[in-house]
Amino acid sequence: MLLIVLSQFFCTSLWFAGNGVLEDLILEYGLTSYSLGHLTSAVQLGFIAGTLVFAVTTLADRYSPSKVFFVSALAAGSTNLILMWEENTLLTLFASRLLTGFFLAGIYPVGMKIAADYFEKGLGRSLSFLVGALVLGTALPHLLKGNFLLSDWRYVVIATTSLAFAGGALVWAGIPDGPYRKAAIEFRWNAVFTIFGNRKLRQAAIGYFGHMWELYAFWAFVPFVLGAYQETWQLHIDTSLWAFWSIAIGALGCAAGGFLSERLGSEKTAFYALLLSCACCLLSPLFFFQSSITVLLTFYLLWGMAVIADSPLFSTLVAQNAEGPLKGSALTLVNCIGFGITVLSIQLLNTIQDVIPPAWIFSILALGPIIGLINLSKKV
């Protein structure tokens, strides 16, 4: 489990590599402030395309998932290096992030597949550690950018690429196929379309989709809202550092959710985590309008734990209810749709950031959790 978690952490550092150095990319290549939404969406769109290809072809079910992970890590790290090309424009940067996202589809859901092949019992806790690694990896570029040793943004790009190569090598060399793996023997182009015929899997997926509407838009726009807050109250905030903590603390939320799920069950724990993050969306304007930076940052740290705590639990429910040979494809397809939803919420916030006051921008994210809660309330 340690190797799986470490590899996932290393490789998912690529996810927000562009976000972590966005201010430098804007200055270096003459971009606009709207680049935040566009480049973040590029990774998500690439991930969607990748997960769709992986799901339809059932690659992670027909071939060794460890080898799929390794090849994907090498490819994602290589495309990340395009960020340093001197002739970059918004279009080429978008293409770089798109390709990186595409190959991340062979890392994140395939990593969950590897964990599911090893841990049939206690899967909720195992996936909680795995998603916690994703959280830390996603936050890492913000921390690297704030480190004086990596003050040049190109070093951040090189560091995240190097970590991805190392993560892929760890999986390839140290993690053989798990004892609970059930390989799909042949390619069936329509196999993936049978997945949502399972009612319990479908309900878990809808809860996950509501969660995803909120998650990445919150992560992407935390620096923006913190910047607006410091302008409003004439304060100084290290936005890179606090963006890191607001995201990274989600690893604790994942771990706590995993342990609670063993007492309450995955479904109930996911419901209460989603309810808490929904409340944070609705209450966010109140915390923006008060002047204590300590209160605001404490609120974002709490939200950062709640916003991701349910993610591994929904994945656990999907994995547990999927047909054995199609477990990897089910996880991949649900991820594909979920990340498609993140593009919609990110682009919505990107569009309205100059239309509505920053204090209210996160309240719109409550829509997804509300839908997920209505769906789950029939079962809790």
Coordinates of C-alpha atoms in Angstrom, one line a residue:
M1 CA 0.0 0.0 0.0
L2 CA 2.9 2.4 0.8
L3 CA 4.3 2.0 -2.7
I4 CA 0.9 2.6 -4.3
V5 CA 0.3 5.7 -2.3
L6 CA 3.8 7.1 -2.9
S7 CA 3.6 6.4 -6.6
Q8 CA 0.1 8.1 -6.8
F9 CA 1.5 11.1 -4.9
F10 CA 4.5 11.5 -7.2
C11 CA 2.5 11.2 -10.4
T12 CA -0.4 13.4 -9.6
S13 CA 1.9 16.3 -8.8
L14 CA 1.5 16.9 -12.6
W15 CA -2.2 17.7 -12.2
F16 CA -1.8 21.3 -11.0
A17 CA 1.8 21.8 -12.3
G18 CA 0.4 24.5 -14.6
N19 CA -1.7 26.2 -11.8
G20 CA 1.2 26.3 -9.4
V21 CA 3.3 28.4 -11.9
L22 CA 0.4 30.2 -13.5
E23 CA 1.5 33.7 -12.6
D24 CA 4.9 33.0 -14.2
L25 CA 3.3 31.5 -17.3
I26 CA 1.1 34.6 -17.7
L27 CA 4.2 36.9 -17.5
E28 CA 6.4 34.6 -19.7
Y29 CA 3.9 34.1 -22.5
G30 CA 1.7 37.2 -22.3
L31 CA -1.5 35.4 -21.1
T32 CA -4.6 36.8 -19.5
S33 CA -6.2 36.1 -16.1
Y34 CA -8.7 33.9 -17.8
S35 CA -5.9 31.4 -18.4
L36 CA -6.6 29.9 -15.0
G37 CA -9.9 28.4 -16.1
H38 CA -8.7 27.5 -19.6
L39 CA -5.5 25.6 -18.5
T40 CA -7.2 23.9 -15.6
S41 CA -10.0 22.8 -17.9
A42 CA -7.5 21.6 -20.4
V43 CA -6.2 19.0 -17.9
Q44 CA -9.7 18.0 -17.1
L45 CA -10.7 17.6 -20.8
G46 CA -7.6 15.6 -21.4
F47 CA -8.4 13.4 -18.5
I48 CA -12.0 12.9 -19.7
A49 CA -10.8 11.9 -23.2
G50 CA -8.2 9.5 -21.7
T51 CA -10.6 7.9 -19.3
L52 CA -13.1 7.4 -22.1
V53 CA -10.5 5.7 -24.2
F54 CA -9.3 3.6 -21.3
A55 CA -12.8 2.6 -20.4
V56 CA -14.0 1.7 -23.9
T57 CA -10.9 -0.3 -24.7
T58 CA -10.8 -1.8 -21.1
L59 CA -7.0 -1.5 -21.2
A60 CA -6.6 -1.7 -17.4
D61 CA -8.7 -4.9 -17.3
R62 CA -7.1 -6.7 -20.2
Y63 CA -3.5 -5.8 -19.5
S64 CA -1.3 -5.5 -16.4
P65 CA -2.5 -2.3 -14.7
S66 CA 1.0 -1.8 -13.3
K67 CA 2.4 -1.7 -16.8
V68 CA -0.4 0.6 -17.9
F69 CA 0.4 2.9 -15.0
F70 CA 4.1 2.9 -15.8
V71 CA 3.7 3.8 -19.5
S72 CA 1.1 6.5 -18.6
A73 CA 3.5 8.1 -16.0
L74 CA 6.3 8.4 -18.6
A75 CA 4.0 9.9 -21.2
A76 CA 2.4 12.4 -18.7
G77 CA 5.7 13.5 -17.4
S78 CA 7.1 14.1 -20.9
T79 CA 4.1 16.2 -22.0
N80 CA 4.4 18.3 -18.9
L81 CA 7.9 19.4 -20.0
I82 CA 6.2 21.2 -23.0
L83 CA 5.4 24.0 -20.5
M84 CA 9.0 25.2 -20.8
W85 CA 9.1 25.5 -24.6
E86 CA 10.2 29.1 -25.3
E87 CA 7.7 29.5 -28.2
N88 CA 4.6 28.6 -26.2
T89 CA 1.3 30.4 -26.8
L90 CA -2.0 29.8 -25.0
L91 CA -2.9 27.2 -27.6
T92 CA 0.3 25.2 -27.2
L93 CA 0.1 25.4 -23.4
F94 CA -3.5 24.2 -23.6
A95 CA -2.3 21.3 -25.8
S96 CA 0.4 20.4 -23.3
R97 CA -2.1 20.3 -20.3
L98 CA -4.6 18.4 -22.5
L99 CA -2.0 15.7 -23.2
T100 CA -0.9 15.5 -19.6
G101 CA -4.5 15.1 -18.5
F102 CA -5.0 12.4 -21.1
F103 CA -2.2 10.3 -19.7
L104 CA -3.2 11.0 -16.1
A105 CA -6.2 8.8 -16.9
G106 CA -3.7 5.9 -16.9
I107 CA -2.5 6.9 -13.4
Y108 CA -5.3 7.9 -11.0
P109 CA -8.2 5.4 -11.8
V110 CA -5.6 2.7 -12.7
G111 CA -4.0 3.3 -9.3
M112 CA -7.4 2.7 -7.7
K113 CA -7.8 -0.5 -9.8
I114 CA -4.4 -1.7 -8.5
A115 CA -5.5 -1.0 -4.9
A116 CA -8.8 -2.8 -5.4
D117 CA -6.9 -5.8 -6.8
Y118 CA -4.9 -6.0 -3.5
F119 CA -7.3 -5.0 -0.8
E120 CA -10.7 -6.7 -1.1
K121 CA -11.4 -6.1 2.6
G122 CA -10.9 -2.6 4.0
L123 CA -11.1 -1.2 0.5
G124 CA -12.7 2.1 1.7
R125 CA -9.7 2.8 3.9
S126 CA -7.2 1.8 1.2
L127 CA -8.8 4.1 -1.4
S128 CA -8.9 6.9 1.2
F129 CA -5.2 6.7 1.5
L130 CA -4.9 6.7 -2.3
V131 CA -7.1 9.7 -2.8
G132 CA -5.2 11.4 0.0
A133 CA -2.1 10.9 -2.1
L134 CA -3.9 12.5 -5.1
V135 CA -4.7 15.5 -2.8
L136 CA -1.1 16.0 -1.7
G137 CA 0.1 15.5 -5.2
T138 CA -2.3 18.1 -6.5
A139 CA -1.3 20.6 -3.9
L140 CA 2.4 20.0 -4.2
P141 CA 3.1 22.5 -7.1
H142 CA 1.8 25.4 -5.0
L143 CA 4.3 24.4 -2.2
L144 CA 7.2 23.9 -4.6
K145 CA 6.5 27.4 -6.1
G146 CA 6.7 29.0 -2.7
N147 CA 10.1 27.3 -2.0
F148 CA 13.0 29.6 -2.4
L149 CA 15.1 26.7 -3.8
L150 CA 12.7 26.4 -6.7
S151 CA 12.0 30.1 -7.2
D152 CA 12.4 29.7 -11.0
W153 CA 9.1 28.3 -12.2
R154 CA 10.9 26.0 -14.6
Y155 CA 12.4 24.0 -11.7
V156 CA 8.8 23.3 -10.5
V157 CA 8.0 21.8 -13.9
I158 CA 11.2 19.7 -13.9
A159 CA 10.6 18.6 -10.3
T160 CA 7.0 17.4 -11.0
T161 CA 8.1 15.6 -14.2
S162 CA 10.9 13.9 -12.3
L163 CA 8.5 12.8 -9.6
A164 CA 6.1 11.3 -12.2
F165 CA 9.0 9.3 -13.8
A166 CA 9.9 8.0 -10.3
G167 CA 6.3 7.1 -9.4
G168 CA 5.9 5.1 -12.6
A169 CA 9.2 3.3 -12.0
L170 CA 8.1 2.4 -8.4
V171 CA 4.9 0.8 -9.7
W172 CA 6.6 -1.1 -12.6
A173 CA 9.4 -2.4 -10.4
G174 CA 7.7 -3.0 -7.1
I175 CA 3.9 -3.7 -7.6
P176 CA 3.0 -6.9 -9.5
D177 CA -0.6 -7.7 -10.4
G178 CA -2.7 -8.1 -7.3
P179 CA -4.2 -11.4 -6.0
Y180 CA -7.8 -10.3 -6.5
R181 CA -7.3 -9.2 -10.1
K182 CA -9.8 -10.7 -12.6
A183 CA -8.6 -10.0 -16.1
A184 CA -11.1 -9.4 -18.9
I185 CA -10.0 -11.9 -21.5
E186 CA -11.2 -10.2 -24.7
F187 CA -12.1 -6.8 -26.0
R188 CA -15.9 -6.1 -26.1
W189 CA -16.5 -2.6 -27.4
N190 CA -20.0 -2.4 -25.7
A191 CA -18.9 -3.8 -22.3
V192 CA -18.5 -0.4 -20.7
F193 CA -22.1 0.5 -21.6
T194 CA -23.5 -2.2 -19.4
I195 CA -21.9 -0.7 -16.2
F196 CA -24.8 1.7 -15.3
G197 CA -27.3 -1.1 -15.5
N198 CA -26.3 -1.8 -11.9
R199 CA -28.7 0.2 -9.7
K200 CA -26.4 0.4 -6.6
L201 CA -23.4 1.4 -8.8
R202 CA -25.5 4.1 -10.5
Q203 CA -26.5 5.6 -7.2
A204 CA -22.9 5.8 -6.0
A205 CA -21.9 7.4 -9.3
I206 CA -24.6 10.1 -9.0
G207 CA -23.3 11.0 -5.5
Y208 CA -19.8 11.2 -6.9
F209 CA -20.9 13.4 -9.8
G210 CA -22.4 15.9 -7.3
H211 CA -19.2 15.9 -5.3
M212 CA -17.1 16.5 -8.4
W213 CA -19.1 19.6 -9.4
E214 CA -17.7 21.3 -6.3
L215 CA -14.2 19.8 -5.8
Y216 CA -11.9 21.0 -8.6
A217 CA -13.6 24.4 -9.0
F218 CA -12.9 24.9 -5.3
W219 CA -9.3 23.9 -5.7
A220 CA -8.7 26.0 -8.8
F221 CA -10.3 29.2 -7.5
V222 CA -9.0 29.2 -3.9
P223 CA -6.0 31.4 -4.8
F224 CA -8.4 33.8 -6.7
V225 CA -10.8 34.2 -3.8
L226 CA -7.9 34.6 -1.3
G227 CA -6.4 37.3 -3.5
A228 CA -9.8 39.1 -3.6
Y229 CA -10.1 38.8 0.1
Q230 CA -6.7 40.4 0.8
E231 CA -7.6 43.3 -1.6
T232 CA -10.9 43.8 0.1
W233 CA -9.5 44.0 3.6
Q234 CA -6.0 45.4 2.7
L235 CA -4.2 42.4 4.2
H236 CA -1.2 40.3 3.0
I237 CA -1.7 36.6 2.4
D238 CA 0.8 34.1 0.9
T239 CA -1.8 32.8 -1.6
S240 CA 0.4 30.0 -2.9
L241 CA 1.1 28.7 0.6
W242 CA -2.5 28.8 1.8
A243 CA -3.8 27.4 -1.5
F244 CA -1.4 24.5 -0.8
W245 CA -2.7 24.0 2.7
S246 CA -6.4 24.3 1.7
I247 CA -5.9 21.5 -0.8
A248 CA -3.3 19.4 1.0
I249 CA -5.3 19.2 4.3
G250 CA -7.8 17.1 2.3
A251 CA -5.4 14.2 2.8
L252 CA -6.4 14.2 6.5
G253 CA -10.1 14.4 5.4
C254 CA -9.6 11.3 3.3
A255 CA -7.9 9.4 6.1
A256 CA -10.6 10.4 8.6
G257 CA -13.3 9.4 6.1
G258 CA -11.7 6.0 5.6
F259 CA -11.6 5.2 9.3
L260 CA -15.1 6.5 9.9
S261 CA -16.4 4.4 7.0
E262 CA -15.4 1.2 8.9
R263 CA -17.8 2.3 11.7
L264 CA -20.6 4.0 9.8
G265 CA -20.2 2.4 6.4
S266 CA -19.0 4.1 3.2
E267 CA -22.4 5.4 2.2
K268 CA -23.3 7.1 5.4
T269 CA -19.8 8.6 5.8
A270 CA -19.9 9.9 2.2
F271 CA -23.4 11.5 2.8
Y272 CA -22.3 13.4 5.9
A273 CA -19.0 14.6 4.3
L274 CA -21.0 15.8 1.3
L275 CA -23.5 17.5 3.6
L276 CA -20.6 19.4 5.4
S277 CA -19.0 20.6 2.2
C278 CA -22.4 21.7 0.9
A279 CA -22.8 23.8 4.0
C280 CA -19.4 25.3 3.4
C281 CA -20.4 26.4 -0.1
L282 CA -23.5 28.1 1.2
L283 CA -21.7 29.8 4.2
S284 CA -18.7 30.9 2.3
P285 CA -19.9 34.5 1.7
L286 CA -20.3 35.1 5.4
F287 CA -16.7 34.2 6.1
F288 CA -15.5 36.5 3.2
F289 CA -17.4 39.5 4.7
Q290 CA -15.7 39.2 8.1
S291 CA -12.3 40.8 8.6
S292 CA -10.4 38.1 10.6
I293 CA -7.9 36.3 8.3
T294 CA -7.5 33.6 11.0
V295 CA -11.2 32.8 10.9
L296 CA -11.3 32.7 7.1
L297 CA -8.3 30.4 6.8
T298 CA -9.6 28.1 9.5
F299 CA -12.8 27.9 7.5
Y300 CA -11.0 27.0 4.3
L301 CA -8.9 24.3 6.1
L302 CA -12.1 22.7 7.4
W303 CA -13.7 23.0 3.9
G304 CA -10.5 21.5 2.4
M305 CA -10.9 18.4 4.6
A306 CA -14.7 18.0 3.9
V307 CA -14.6 18.7 0.1
I308 CA -12.6 15.5 -0.7
A309 CA -13.4 13.2 2.2
D310 CA -16.3 11.5 0.3
S311 CA -14.4 11.0 -2.9
P312 CA -12.7 7.6 -2.0
L313 CA -15.8 6.4 -0.4
F314 CA -17.9 6.9 -3.6
S315 CA -15.1 5.1 -5.5
T316 CA -15.2 2.3 -3.0
L317 CA -19.0 1.9 -3.6
V318 CA -18.4 1.9 -7.4
A319 CA -15.7 -0.7 -7.1
Q320 CA -17.7 -2.9 -4.7
N321 CA -20.8 -2.9 -6.9
A322 CA -19.0 -3.3 -10.3
E323 CA -18.8 -6.6 -12.1
G324 CA -15.4 -8.2 -11.3
P325 CA -13.8 -8.2 -14.7
L326 CA -15.0 -4.7 -15.4
K327 CA -14.0 -3.1 -12.1
G328 CA -11.2 -1.0 -13.7
S329 CA -13.4 0.2 -16.5
A330 CA -16.3 1.1 -14.1
L331 CA -13.9 3.2 -12.0
T332 CA -12.5 4.8 -15.2
L333 CA -15.9 5.6 -16.8
V334 CA -17.3 7.1 -13.6
N335 CA -14.1 9.2 -13.3
C336 CA -14.5 10.2 -16.9
I337 CA -18.0 11.6 -16.4
G338 CA -17.1 13.1 -13.0
F339 CA -14.2 15.1 -14.5
G340 CA -16.5 16.2 -17.4
I341 CA -18.7 17.8 -14.8
T342 CA -15.6 19.6 -13.3
V343 CA -15.0 21.3 -16.6
L344 CA -18.5 22.8 -16.5
S345 CA -18.2 24.1 -13.0
I346 CA -14.7 25.5 -13.6
Q347 CA -15.7 27.3 -16.8
L348 CA -18.8 28.6 -15.1
L349 CA -16.7 30.2 -12.4
N350 CA -14.2 31.4 -15.0
T351 CA -17.0 33.1 -16.9
I352 CA -18.7 34.8 -13.9
Q353 CA -15.6 35.9 -12.0
D354 CA -15.9 39.4 -13.4
V355 CA -19.7 39.5 -13.1
I356 CA -20.5 38.6 -9.5
P357 CA -18.5 39.6 -6.4
P358 CA -15.8 37.1 -5.4
A359 CA -17.5 36.6 -2.0
W360 CA -20.4 34.8 -3.7
I361 CA -18.6 32.8 -6.3
F362 CA -18.3 29.6 -4.3
S363 CA -21.9 29.5 -3.3
I364 CA -22.8 28.3 -6.8
L365 CA -20.9 25.1 -6.1
A366 CA -23.6 24.0 -3.7
L367 CA -25.7 22.8 -6.6
G368 CA -23.8 19.6 -7.1
P369 CA -23.7 18.5 -3.5
I370 CA -27.5 19.2 -3.2
I371 CA -28.2 16.9 -6.1
G372 CA -25.9 14.2 -4.6
L373 CA -27.5 14.5 -1.2
I374 CA -31.0 14.1 -2.6
N375 CA -29.9 11.0 -4.4
L376 CA -28.2 9.5 -1.3
S377 CA -30.9 10.5 1.2
K378 CA -33.1 7.7 -0.2
K379 CA -30.6 5.2 1.2
V380 CA -29.2 6.8 4.4

